[in-house]
Amino acid sequence: FKTIDDLDVAGKRVLVRADLNVPMADGKPSDTTRIDRSAQTIKDLAARGAKVIILSHFGRPKGKVVPEMTLKPVADAMAQALGCPVAFATDTIGDSAKAVIAAMKDGDVAMLENVRFHGEEEKNDPAFADTLAALGDVYVNDAFSTAHRAHASTEALAYRLPAAAGRLMQAELEALGGALGTPQKPVAAVVGGAKVSTKMEVLGNLSKKVDMIIIGGGMANTFLFANGHDVGKSLCEKDMADAARKIVAEAASFGCEIVLPLDLVVAAEFAAGAANKVVGIDAIPADMMALDVGPATIKDVEDRLATCKTLVWNGPFGAFEIEPFDKGTNAAAQAAARLTKAGTLLSVAGGGDTVAALAHAGAADDFTYISTAGGAFLEWIEGKTLPGVAALEK
Ligand code: 3PG
């Protein structure tokens, strides 16, 4: 596909689809990674005399105007990242968008309101895509982390305007392709998160590609339950037990081992500093819940990673956001970072939670590559075609 280097942008209205779906706290972005990494493309285009019009979604407003999901605070943070003003249109289309764009001079930057306030975005509605396309002369897709969605602003626009990949999109595809295109074996995947039900397909597809899947987080409880262990008050999807057993059996037939915790840290409540103890997987008390993996599991994970050449990581091991239940995630992240630094492991991670967990462990800087994407990262690793990328290639 083309990159922004192939585009003639001077004096043109360039619609840049970024993914500025960032975590918010107290009305401000609490992590600006996606903003900072999108800023490069915007700076480049503005410096070349483009009128840069930023399009993004935020949250899942389901086609309604949800005031808490406005992109205005993100526009302010983007202005800070760029060191220049970012005009803000209070609607994605219509008079407000047209007026803001009409007032732009070459090199100016503007942001349009949350594109998902319009239900037609997620429906990939052709008329809506035409309306968006009319706002620009050229289209740049920099939203790798939304490329798994076939939406008007992520896919349809590429068929309506001269299109290219932005710097972040390019960097993500080059880094992931370089690291994982033909990965060195053995390959380990760490897959964590609360629910098995949301990762069923991912686990099934990954098990065809990797040598082991190390299960972390609440998901692990469902697998333990499926293996006949009593999980007490732990997060567990009991109705997924059959599915979990099937995943393990299928994975084995592909030569992939599903690795489960050997011991757990349990507490009576989900709270920072809650009284806790280490128990074996057969000894979870009925009135307690698993919040982290124990020392035997940590040792097992460390030993396994030491035998691997490639690691893909999505999802924490425990409730890393509340101490002391961050120990398992911290230890595993630090082990991966150490091995990467020593040159024996190539490590790639993705997903908002994961990136926060690795940063919390002080391990993020030593990973080979950290993607800004969560869902799209997993789908790329599974080998799925991402509609946003496919549209750029056509
Ligand atoms: C993400 O955060 O993974 C992307 O912004 C996509 O968001 P979505 O899952 O709501 O489509």
CSV table of C-alpha atoms and ligand atoms in Angstrom, one decimal:
chain,number,residue,atom,x,y,z
A,1,PHE,CA,0.0,0.0,0.0
A,2,LYS,CA,0.9,3.6,-0.3
A,3,THR,CA,2.3,5.7,2.6
A,4,ILE,CA,2.0,9.4,3.2
A,5,ASP,CA,5.3,9.8,1.3
A,6,ASP,CA,3.5,8.8,-1.9
A,7,LEU,CA,0.8,11.5,-1.5
A,8,ASP,CA,0.8,15.0,-2.7
A,9,VAL,CA,-0.8,16.8,0.2
A,10,ALA,CA,0.2,20.5,-0.1
A,11,GLY,CA,-2.9,22.7,0.1
A,12,LYS,CA,-5.1,19.6,0.3
A,13,ARG,CA,-7.7,18.7,2.9
A,14,VAL,CA,-6.4,15.4,4.3
A,15,LEU,CA,-8.7,13.3,6.4
A,16,VAL,CA,-6.7,11.3,8.9
A,17,ARG,CA,-8.4,8.4,10.6
A,18,ALA,CA,-6.6,8.1,13.9
A,19,ASP,CA,-7.5,5.9,16.9
A,20,LEU,CA,-7.7,8.3,19.8
A,21,ASN,CA,-9.8,5.9,21.9
A,22,VAL,CA,-7.6,6.6,25.0
A,23,PRO,CA,-8.2,5.9,28.7
A,24,MET,CA,-9.8,8.8,30.5
A,25,ALA,CA,-9.7,9.8,34.1
A,26,ASP,CA,-11.4,13.0,35.5
A,27,GLY,CA,-12.2,14.2,32.0
A,28,LYS,CA,-8.6,14.0,30.7
A,29,PRO,CA,-6.6,11.3,28.8
A,30,SER,CA,-4.8,9.3,31.5
A,31,ASP,CA,-2.5,7.7,29.0
A,32,THR,CA,-1.5,9.6,25.9
A,33,THR,CA,0.3,6.8,24.0
A,34,ARG,CA,-2.1,6.7,21.1
A,35,ILE,CA,-2.2,10.5,20.9
A,36,ASP,CA,1.6,10.8,20.9
A,37,ARG,CA,2.0,8.0,18.4
A,38,SER,CA,-0.6,9.5,16.0
A,39,ALA,CA,1.0,13.0,16.3
A,40,GLN,CA,3.9,12.0,14.1
A,41,THR,CA,1.6,11.6,11.0
A,42,ILE,CA,-0.3,14.8,11.7
A,43,LYS,CA,3.0,16.8,12.2
A,44,ASP,CA,4.4,15.4,8.9
A,45,LEU,CA,1.3,16.3,6.9
A,46,ALA,CA,0.9,19.7,8.5
A,47,ALA,CA,4.6,20.5,7.8
A,48,ARG,CA,4.0,19.6,4.2
A,49,GLY,CA,1.2,22.2,3.9
A,50,ALA,CA,-1.8,19.9,4.3
A,51,LYS,CA,-5.0,20.9,6.1
A,52,VAL,CA,-5.1,18.0,8.5
A,53,ILE,CA,-8.6,16.9,9.6
A,54,ILE,CA,-8.6,14.2,12.3
A,55,LEU,CA,-11.3,11.7,12.5
A,56,SER,CA,-11.6,9.2,15.4
A,57,HIS,CA,-14.0,7.2,17.5
A,58,PHE,CA,-14.1,7.3,21.3
A,59,GLY,CA,-15.8,4.5,23.3
A,60,ARG,CA,-18.9,2.8,22.2
A,61,PRO,CA,-21.7,5.4,22.1
A,62,LYS,CA,-23.8,3.1,19.8
A,63,GLY,CA,-24.8,5.8,17.3
A,64,LYS,CA,-26.0,8.3,19.9
A,65,VAL,CA,-24.5,11.6,21.1
A,66,VAL,CA,-23.1,10.7,24.5
A,67,PRO,CA,-21.6,13.9,26.0
A,68,GLU,CA,-19.1,12.0,28.2
A,69,MET,CA,-17.7,10.5,25.0
A,70,THR,CA,-16.8,13.8,23.3
A,71,LEU,CA,-13.4,14.0,21.7
A,72,LYS,CA,-12.9,17.6,22.9
A,73,PRO,CA,-10.5,16.7,25.8
A,74,VAL,CA,-8.6,14.5,23.3
A,75,ALA,CA,-8.3,17.4,20.9
A,76,ASP,CA,-6.8,19.5,23.7
A,77,ALA,CA,-4.3,16.8,24.5
A,78,MET,CA,-3.5,16.5,20.8
A,79,ALA,CA,-2.9,20.3,20.6
A,80,GLN,CA,-0.4,19.8,23.5
A,81,ALA,CA,1.3,16.9,21.8
A,82,LEU,CA,1.6,18.8,18.5
A,83,GLY,CA,2.5,22.1,20.0
A,84,CYS,CA,-0.1,23.9,17.8
A,85,PRO,CA,-3.8,24.7,18.0
A,86,VAL,CA,-6.3,22.0,17.1
A,87,ALA,CA,-9.7,23.4,16.0
A,88,PHE,CA,-12.7,21.3,17.1
A,89,ALA,CA,-15.9,20.7,15.2
A,90,THR,CA,-18.8,19.7,17.5
A,91,ASP,CA,-20.2,17.3,14.9
A,92,THR,CA,-18.4,14.9,12.6
A,93,ILE,CA,-20.4,16.1,9.6
A,94,GLY,CA,-22.8,18.9,8.9
A,95,ASP,CA,-22.4,22.7,9.3
A,96,SER,CA,-20.0,22.6,12.2
A,97,ALA,CA,-17.6,20.3,10.5
A,98,LYS,CA,-17.9,22.3,7.2
A,99,ALA,CA,-17.4,25.6,8.9
A,100,VAL,CA,-14.3,24.5,10.8
A,101,ILE,CA,-12.8,23.0,7.7
A,102,ALA,CA,-13.6,26.0,5.5
A,103,ALA,CA,-11.7,28.2,8.0
A,104,MET,CA,-8.5,26.1,7.9
A,105,LYS,CA,-5.3,27.4,6.3
A,106,ASP,CA,-2.6,25.2,4.9
A,107,GLY,CA,-0.7,23.5,7.8
A,108,ASP,CA,-3.7,23.8,10.2
A,109,VAL,CA,-5.0,20.9,12.2
A,110,ALA,CA,-8.7,20.3,13.2
A,111,MET,CA,-10.5,17.4,14.9
A,112,LEU,CA,-14.1,16.3,14.2
A,113,GLU,CA,-16.4,15.1,17.0
A,114,ASN,CA,-16.6,11.3,17.7
A,115,VAL,CA,-17.5,9.6,14.5
A,116,ARG,CA,-19.4,6.9,16.4
A,117,PHE,CA,-22.0,9.4,17.4
A,118,HIS,CA,-23.4,8.5,14.0
A,119,GLY,CA,-24.7,5.0,13.9
A,120,GLU,CA,-23.9,4.9,10.1
A,121,GLU,CA,-20.2,4.7,11.0
A,122,GLU,CA,-20.3,1.2,12.4
A,123,LYS,CA,-22.9,0.1,9.8
A,124,ASN,CA,-20.3,1.2,7.2
A,125,ASP,CA,-23.2,3.1,5.5
A,126,PRO,CA,-22.2,4.1,1.9
A,127,ALA,CA,-24.1,7.4,2.0
A,128,PHE,CA,-22.4,8.4,5.3
A,129,ALA,CA,-19.0,7.4,3.8
A,130,ASP,CA,-19.8,9.7,0.8
A,131,THR,CA,-20.6,12.5,3.2
A,132,LEU,CA,-17.3,12.0,5.1
A,133,ALA,CA,-15.4,11.7,1.9
A,134,ALA,CA,-16.8,15.1,0.7
A,135,LEU,CA,-15.0,16.7,3.7
A,136,GLY,CA,-11.5,15.8,2.3
A,137,ASP,CA,-9.4,15.5,-0.8
A,138,VAL,CA,-7.2,12.7,0.4
A,139,TYR,CA,-7.5,9.9,3.1
A,140,VAL,CA,-4.9,8.7,5.5
A,141,ASN,CA,-5.6,5.7,7.7
A,142,ASP,CA,-3.4,5.7,10.8
A,143,ALA,CA,-5.7,3.7,13.0
A,144,PHE,CA,-4.1,0.2,13.0
A,145,SER,CA,-5.8,-0.5,16.3
A,146,THR,CA,-9.3,0.0,14.7
A,147,ALA,CA,-8.3,-1.8,11.4
A,148,HIS,CA,-10.2,-4.9,12.5
A,149,ARG,CA,-13.4,-2.9,12.1
A,150,ALA,CA,-15.0,-2.5,8.6
A,151,HIS,CA,-16.5,0.9,9.4
A,152,ALA,CA,-17.1,4.0,7.2
A,153,SER,CA,-14.1,5.9,8.4
A,154,THR,CA,-11.8,2.9,8.6
A,155,GLU,CA,-12.6,1.1,5.4
A,156,ALA,CA,-15.1,2.8,3.0
A,157,LEU,CA,-13.1,6.1,2.8
A,158,ALA,CA,-10.2,4.2,1.3
A,159,TYR,CA,-12.4,3.3,-1.7
A,160,ARG,CA,-13.5,6.9,-2.1
A,161,LEU,CA,-10.4,9.0,-1.9
A,162,PRO,CA,-6.7,8.7,-2.8
A,163,ALA,CA,-5.6,6.7,0.3
A,164,ALA,CA,-2.4,5.9,2.2
A,165,ALA,CA,-1.2,4.5,5.5
A,166,GLY,CA,-0.1,6.9,8.1
A,167,ARG,CA,3.2,6.6,10.0
A,168,LEU,CA,1.7,4.7,12.9
A,169,MET,CA,-0.1,2.2,10.7
A,170,GLN,CA,3.1,1.7,8.7
A,171,ALA,CA,5.2,1.3,11.9
A,172,GLU,CA,2.8,-1.2,13.4
A,173,LEU,CA,2.6,-3.4,10.3
A,174,GLU,CA,6.4,-3.3,9.7
A,175,ALA,CA,7.1,-4.1,13.4
A,176,LEU,CA,4.6,-6.9,13.7
A,177,GLY,CA,5.5,-8.3,10.3
A,178,GLY,CA,9.2,-8.1,11.1
A,179,ALA,CA,8.9,-9.7,14.5
A,180,LEU,CA,6.1,-12.2,13.9
A,181,GLY,CA,5.9,-12.8,10.2
A,182,THR,CA,8.0,-15.9,10.4
A,183,PRO,CA,8.5,-16.2,14.2
A,184,GLN,CA,11.4,-18.2,15.6
A,185,LYS,CA,10.1,-21.2,17.6
A,186,PRO,CA,9.3,-22.1,20.2
A,187,VAL,CA,6.6,-19.4,20.3
A,188,ALA,CA,4.7,-18.6,23.5
A,189,ALA,CA,1.6,-16.6,23.8
A,190,VAL,CA,0.4,-15.1,27.1
A,191,VAL,CA,-3.3,-14.6,26.9
A,192,GLY,CA,-5.0,-13.1,30.0
A,193,GLY,CA,-8.1,-11.2,30.7
A,194,ALA,CA,-11.4,-11.7,32.6
A,195,LYS,CA,-13.4,-13.8,30.3
A,196,VAL,CA,-12.8,-16.9,28.2
A,197,SER,CA,-16.0,-16.1,26.2
A,198,THR,CA,-14.5,-13.0,24.6
A,199,LYS,CA,-11.3,-14.9,23.6
A,200,MET,CA,-12.6,-18.2,22.4
A,201,GLU,CA,-11.9,-17.6,18.8
A,202,VAL,CA,-8.5,-16.1,19.6
A,203,LEU,CA,-7.4,-19.1,21.6
A,204,GLY,CA,-8.6,-21.5,18.9
A,205,ASN,CA,-6.7,-19.7,16.2
A,206,LEU,CA,-3.6,-19.0,18.2
A,207,SER,CA,-3.3,-22.7,19.2
A,208,LYS,CA,-2.6,-23.5,15.5
A,209,LYS,CA,0.2,-21.0,15.5
A,210,VAL,CA,2.1,-21.1,18.8
A,211,ASP,CA,3.7,-23.8,20.9
A,212,MET,CA,2.2,-22.8,24.2
A,213,ILE,CA,-0.6,-20.5,25.4
A,214,ILE,CA,0.0,-19.4,28.9
A,215,ILE,CA,-3.4,-18.5,30.3
A,216,GLY,CA,-3.6,-15.7,32.9
A,217,GLY,CA,-6.2,-13.6,34.6
A,218,GLY,CA,-9.8,-14.5,35.4
A,219,MET,CA,-9.9,-16.7,32.3
A,220,ALA,CA,-7.6,-19.2,34.0
A,221,ASN,CA,-10.3,-19.9,36.7
A,222,THR,CA,-12.7,-21.1,34.0
A,223,PHE,CA,-10.1,-23.6,32.7
A,224,LEU,CA,-9.3,-24.7,36.3
A,225,PHE,CA,-13.1,-25.2,36.9
A,226,ALA,CA,-13.3,-27.2,33.7
A,227,ASN,CA,-10.6,-29.4,35.0
A,228,GLY,CA,-12.6,-30.2,38.1
A,229,HIS,CA,-11.2,-27.7,40.5
A,230,ASP,CA,-13.4,-25.8,42.9
A,231,VAL,CA,-12.7,-22.1,42.3
A,232,GLY,CA,-14.6,-20.6,45.3
A,233,LYS,CA,-15.7,-17.0,44.7
A,234,SER,CA,-13.3,-16.5,41.8
A,235,LEU,CA,-14.4,-14.9,38.5
A,236,CYS,CA,-15.4,-17.9,36.4
A,237,GLU,CA,-17.7,-18.6,33.5
A,238,LYS,CA,-19.0,-22.0,34.5
A,239,ASP,CA,-21.1,-22.3,31.3
A,240,MET,CA,-17.9,-22.1,29.3
A,241,ALA,CA,-16.4,-25.3,30.9
A,242,ASP,CA,-17.1,-27.5,27.8
A,243,ALA,CA,-15.7,-24.9,25.5
A,244,ALA,CA,-12.6,-24.6,27.6
A,245,ARG,CA,-12.1,-28.4,27.6
A,246,LYS,CA,-12.5,-28.4,23.8
A,247,ILE,CA,-9.9,-25.7,23.4
A,248,VAL,CA,-7.4,-27.7,25.5
A,249,ALA,CA,-8.0,-30.9,23.5
A,250,GLU,CA,-7.9,-29.1,20.1
A,251,ALA,CA,-4.7,-27.2,21.0
A,252,ALA,CA,-3.1,-30.5,22.0
A,253,SER,CA,-3.9,-31.9,18.5
A,254,PHE,CA,-2.0,-29.0,17.0
A,255,GLY,CA,1.0,-29.5,19.3
A,256,CYS,CA,0.1,-26.5,21.4
A,257,GLU,CA,0.1,-26.8,25.2
A,258,ILE,CA,-2.4,-24.8,27.2
A,259,VAL,CA,-0.5,-23.7,30.4
A,260,LEU,CA,-2.6,-23.1,33.5
A,261,PRO,CA,-1.6,-21.7,37.0
A,262,LEU,CA,-0.1,-24.2,39.5
A,263,ASP,CA,-0.9,-22.0,42.5
A,264,LEU,CA,-2.9,-18.9,43.2
A,265,VAL,CA,-3.0,-15.9,45.5
A,266,VAL,CA,-6.5,-15.7,47.0
A,267,ALA,CA,-8.4,-13.1,49.1
A,268,ALA,CA,-11.9,-12.7,50.5
A,269,GLU,CA,-12.4,-9.4,48.6
A,270,PHE,CA,-11.3,-7.6,45.5
A,271,ALA,CA,-9.5,-4.7,47.2
A,272,ALA,CA,-6.0,-3.2,47.4
A,273,GLY,CA,-4.1,-4.6,50.3
A,274,ALA,CA,-6.8,-7.3,51.1
A,275,ALA,CA,-5.6,-10.1,53.4
A,276,ASN,CA,-4.4,-12.9,51.1
A,277,LYS,CA,-2.6,-16.2,51.0
A,278,VAL,CA,-1.0,-18.6,48.5
A,279,VAL,CA,-3.0,-21.8,47.8
A,280,GLY,CA,-2.6,-24.8,45.5
A,281,ILE,CA,-5.2,-25.0,42.7
A,282,ASP,CA,-7.0,-27.7,44.7
A,283,ALA,CA,-7.3,-25.6,47.8
A,284,ILE,CA,-9.2,-22.5,46.9
A,285,PRO,CA,-11.4,-21.8,49.9
A,286,ALA,CA,-15.1,-21.5,49.1
A,287,ASP,CA,-15.4,-17.9,50.4
A,288,MET,CA,-12.3,-16.6,48.7
A,289,MET,CA,-11.3,-15.6,45.1
A,290,ALA,CA,-8.1,-15.9,43.0
A,291,LEU,CA,-6.6,-12.5,42.3
A,292,ASP,CA,-3.1,-13.5,41.2
A,293,VAL,CA,-0.9,-16.4,40.4
A,294,GLY,CA,1.4,-17.8,43.1
A,295,PRO,CA,5.2,-18.3,43.3
A,296,ALA,CA,5.2,-21.8,41.8
A,297,THR,CA,3.3,-20.4,38.7
A,298,ILE,CA,5.7,-17.5,38.4
A,299,LYS,CA,8.7,-19.9,38.5
A,300,ASP,CA,7.0,-22.1,35.9
A,301,VAL,CA,6.3,-19.2,33.6
A,302,GLU,CA,9.8,-17.9,34.0
A,303,ASP,CA,11.3,-21.3,33.1
A,304,ARG,CA,9.0,-21.6,30.1
A,305,LEU,CA,9.9,-18.2,28.8
A,306,ALA,CA,13.5,-19.0,29.1
A,307,THR,CA,13.0,-21.9,26.6
A,308,CYS,CA,11.2,-19.8,24.1
A,309,LYS,CA,12.4,-17.6,21.3
A,310,THR,CA,9.3,-15.6,20.6
A,311,LEU,CA,6.6,-14.2,22.9
A,312,VAL,CA,3.3,-12.5,22.1
A,313,TRP,CA,1.5,-11.1,25.1
A,314,ASN,CA,-2.1,-9.9,25.6
A,315,GLY,CA,-3.7,-9.6,29.0
A,316,PRO,CA,-2.4,-9.5,32.6
A,317,PHE,CA,-2.0,-12.5,34.9
A,318,GLY,CA,-3.8,-11.1,37.9
A,319,ALA,CA,-5.6,-8.0,39.2
A,320,PHE,CA,-2.4,-6.0,38.6
A,321,GLU,CA,-4.1,-2.7,39.2
A,322,ILE,CA,-4.5,-3.4,42.9
A,323,GLU,CA,-1.4,-4.3,45.0
A,324,PRO,CA,-0.2,-6.8,46.0
A,325,PHE,CA,-2.0,-8.7,43.3
A,326,ASP,CA,0.4,-7.3,40.7
A,327,LYS,CA,3.2,-9.6,41.6
A,328,GLY,CA,2.5,-12.4,39.1
A,329,THR,CA,2.2,-9.9,36.2
A,330,ASN,CA,5.2,-8.0,37.3
A,331,ALA,CA,7.4,-11.0,37.6
A,332,ALA,CA,6.4,-12.5,34.3
A,333,ALA,CA,6.8,-9.1,32.5
A,334,GLN,CA,10.2,-8.5,34.1
A,335,ALA,CA,11.3,-12.0,33.1
A,336,ALA,CA,10.3,-11.4,29.5
A,337,ALA,CA,12.1,-8.0,29.6
A,338,ARG,CA,15.3,-9.6,31.0
A,339,LEU,CA,15.3,-12.3,28.3
A,340,THR,CA,14.6,-9.8,25.6
A,341,LYS,CA,17.5,-7.6,26.8
A,342,ALA,CA,19.8,-10.7,26.9
A,343,GLY,CA,18.9,-11.3,23.3
A,344,THR,CA,17.3,-14.7,23.7
A,345,LEU,CA,13.7,-13.7,23.4
A,346,LEU,CA,11.8,-11.5,20.9
A,347,SER,CA,8.8,-10.0,22.8
A,348,VAL,CA,5.8,-8.3,21.4
A,349,ALA,CA,2.8,-7.0,23.4
A,350,GLY,CA,-0.5,-5.3,22.7
A,351,GLY,CA,-3.7,-4.2,24.3
A,352,GLY,CA,-4.4,-1.3,26.6
A,353,ASP,CA,-4.4,-3.3,29.8
A,354,THR,CA,-1.3,-5.1,28.8
A,355,VAL,CA,0.6,-2.0,28.0
A,356,ALA,CA,-0.4,-0.5,31.3
A,357,ALA,CA,0.6,-3.7,33.1
A,358,LEU,CA,4.0,-3.8,31.5
A,359,ALA,CA,4.6,-0.1,32.2
A,360,HIS,CA,3.6,-0.8,35.8
A,361,ALA,CA,6.1,-3.6,36.0
A,362,GLY,CA,8.8,-1.3,34.6
A,363,ALA,CA,9.2,-3.7,31.7
A,364,ALA,CA,7.7,-1.9,28.8
A,365,ASP,CA,10.9,-0.3,27.5
A,366,ASP,CA,12.7,-3.6,27.2
A,367,PHE,CA,10.1,-5.3,25.1
A,368,THR,CA,11.0,-5.7,21.4
A,369,TYR,CA,7.8,-4.0,20.3
A,370,ILE,CA,4.6,-2.7,21.9
A,371,SER,CA,1.6,-2.3,19.7
A,372,THR,CA,-1.0,0.4,20.3
A,373,ALA,CA,-3.7,-2.1,19.3
A,374,GLY,CA,-5.6,-4.6,21.4
A,375,GLY,CA,-8.3,-6.4,19.4
A,376,ALA,CA,-6.6,-5.6,16.1
A,377,PHE,CA,-3.3,-6.9,17.4
A,378,LEU,CA,-4.8,-10.2,18.3
A,379,GLU,CA,-6.6,-10.5,15.0
A,380,TRP,CA,-3.4,-9.7,13.1
A,381,ILE,CA,-1.6,-12.4,15.1
A,382,GLU,CA,-4.3,-14.9,14.4
A,383,GLY,CA,-3.6,-14.3,10.7
A,384,LYS,CA,-7.0,-12.6,10.0
A,385,THR,CA,-7.4,-10.0,7.2
A,386,LEU,CA,-7.9,-6.6,8.8
A,387,PRO,CA,-10.5,-4.7,6.6
A,388,GLY,CA,-8.8,-1.4,7.3
A,389,VAL,CA,-5.5,-2.7,6.0
A,390,ALA,CA,-7.0,-4.6,3.1
A,391,ALA,CA,-8.8,-1.5,1.9
A,392,LEU,CA,-5.4,0.3,1.7
A,393,GLU,CA,-4.0,-2.5,-0.3
A,394,LYS,CA,-6.7,-2.5,-2.9
B,1,3PG,C1,-9.5,-0.4,20.7
B,1,3PG,O1,-9.3,0.3,21.7
B,1,3PG,O2,-9.2,-1.6,20.7
B,1,3PG,C2,-9.9,0.2,19.5
B,1,3PG,O3,-10.1,1.6,19.7
B,1,3PG,C3,-11.2,-0.4,18.9
B,1,3PG,O4,-12.3,-0.1,19.8
B,1,3PG,P1,-13.6,-1.0,19.6
B,1,3PG,O5,-13.3,-2.3,20.2
B,1,3PG,O6,-14.7,-0.3,20.4
B,1,3PG,O7,-14.0,-1.1,18.2
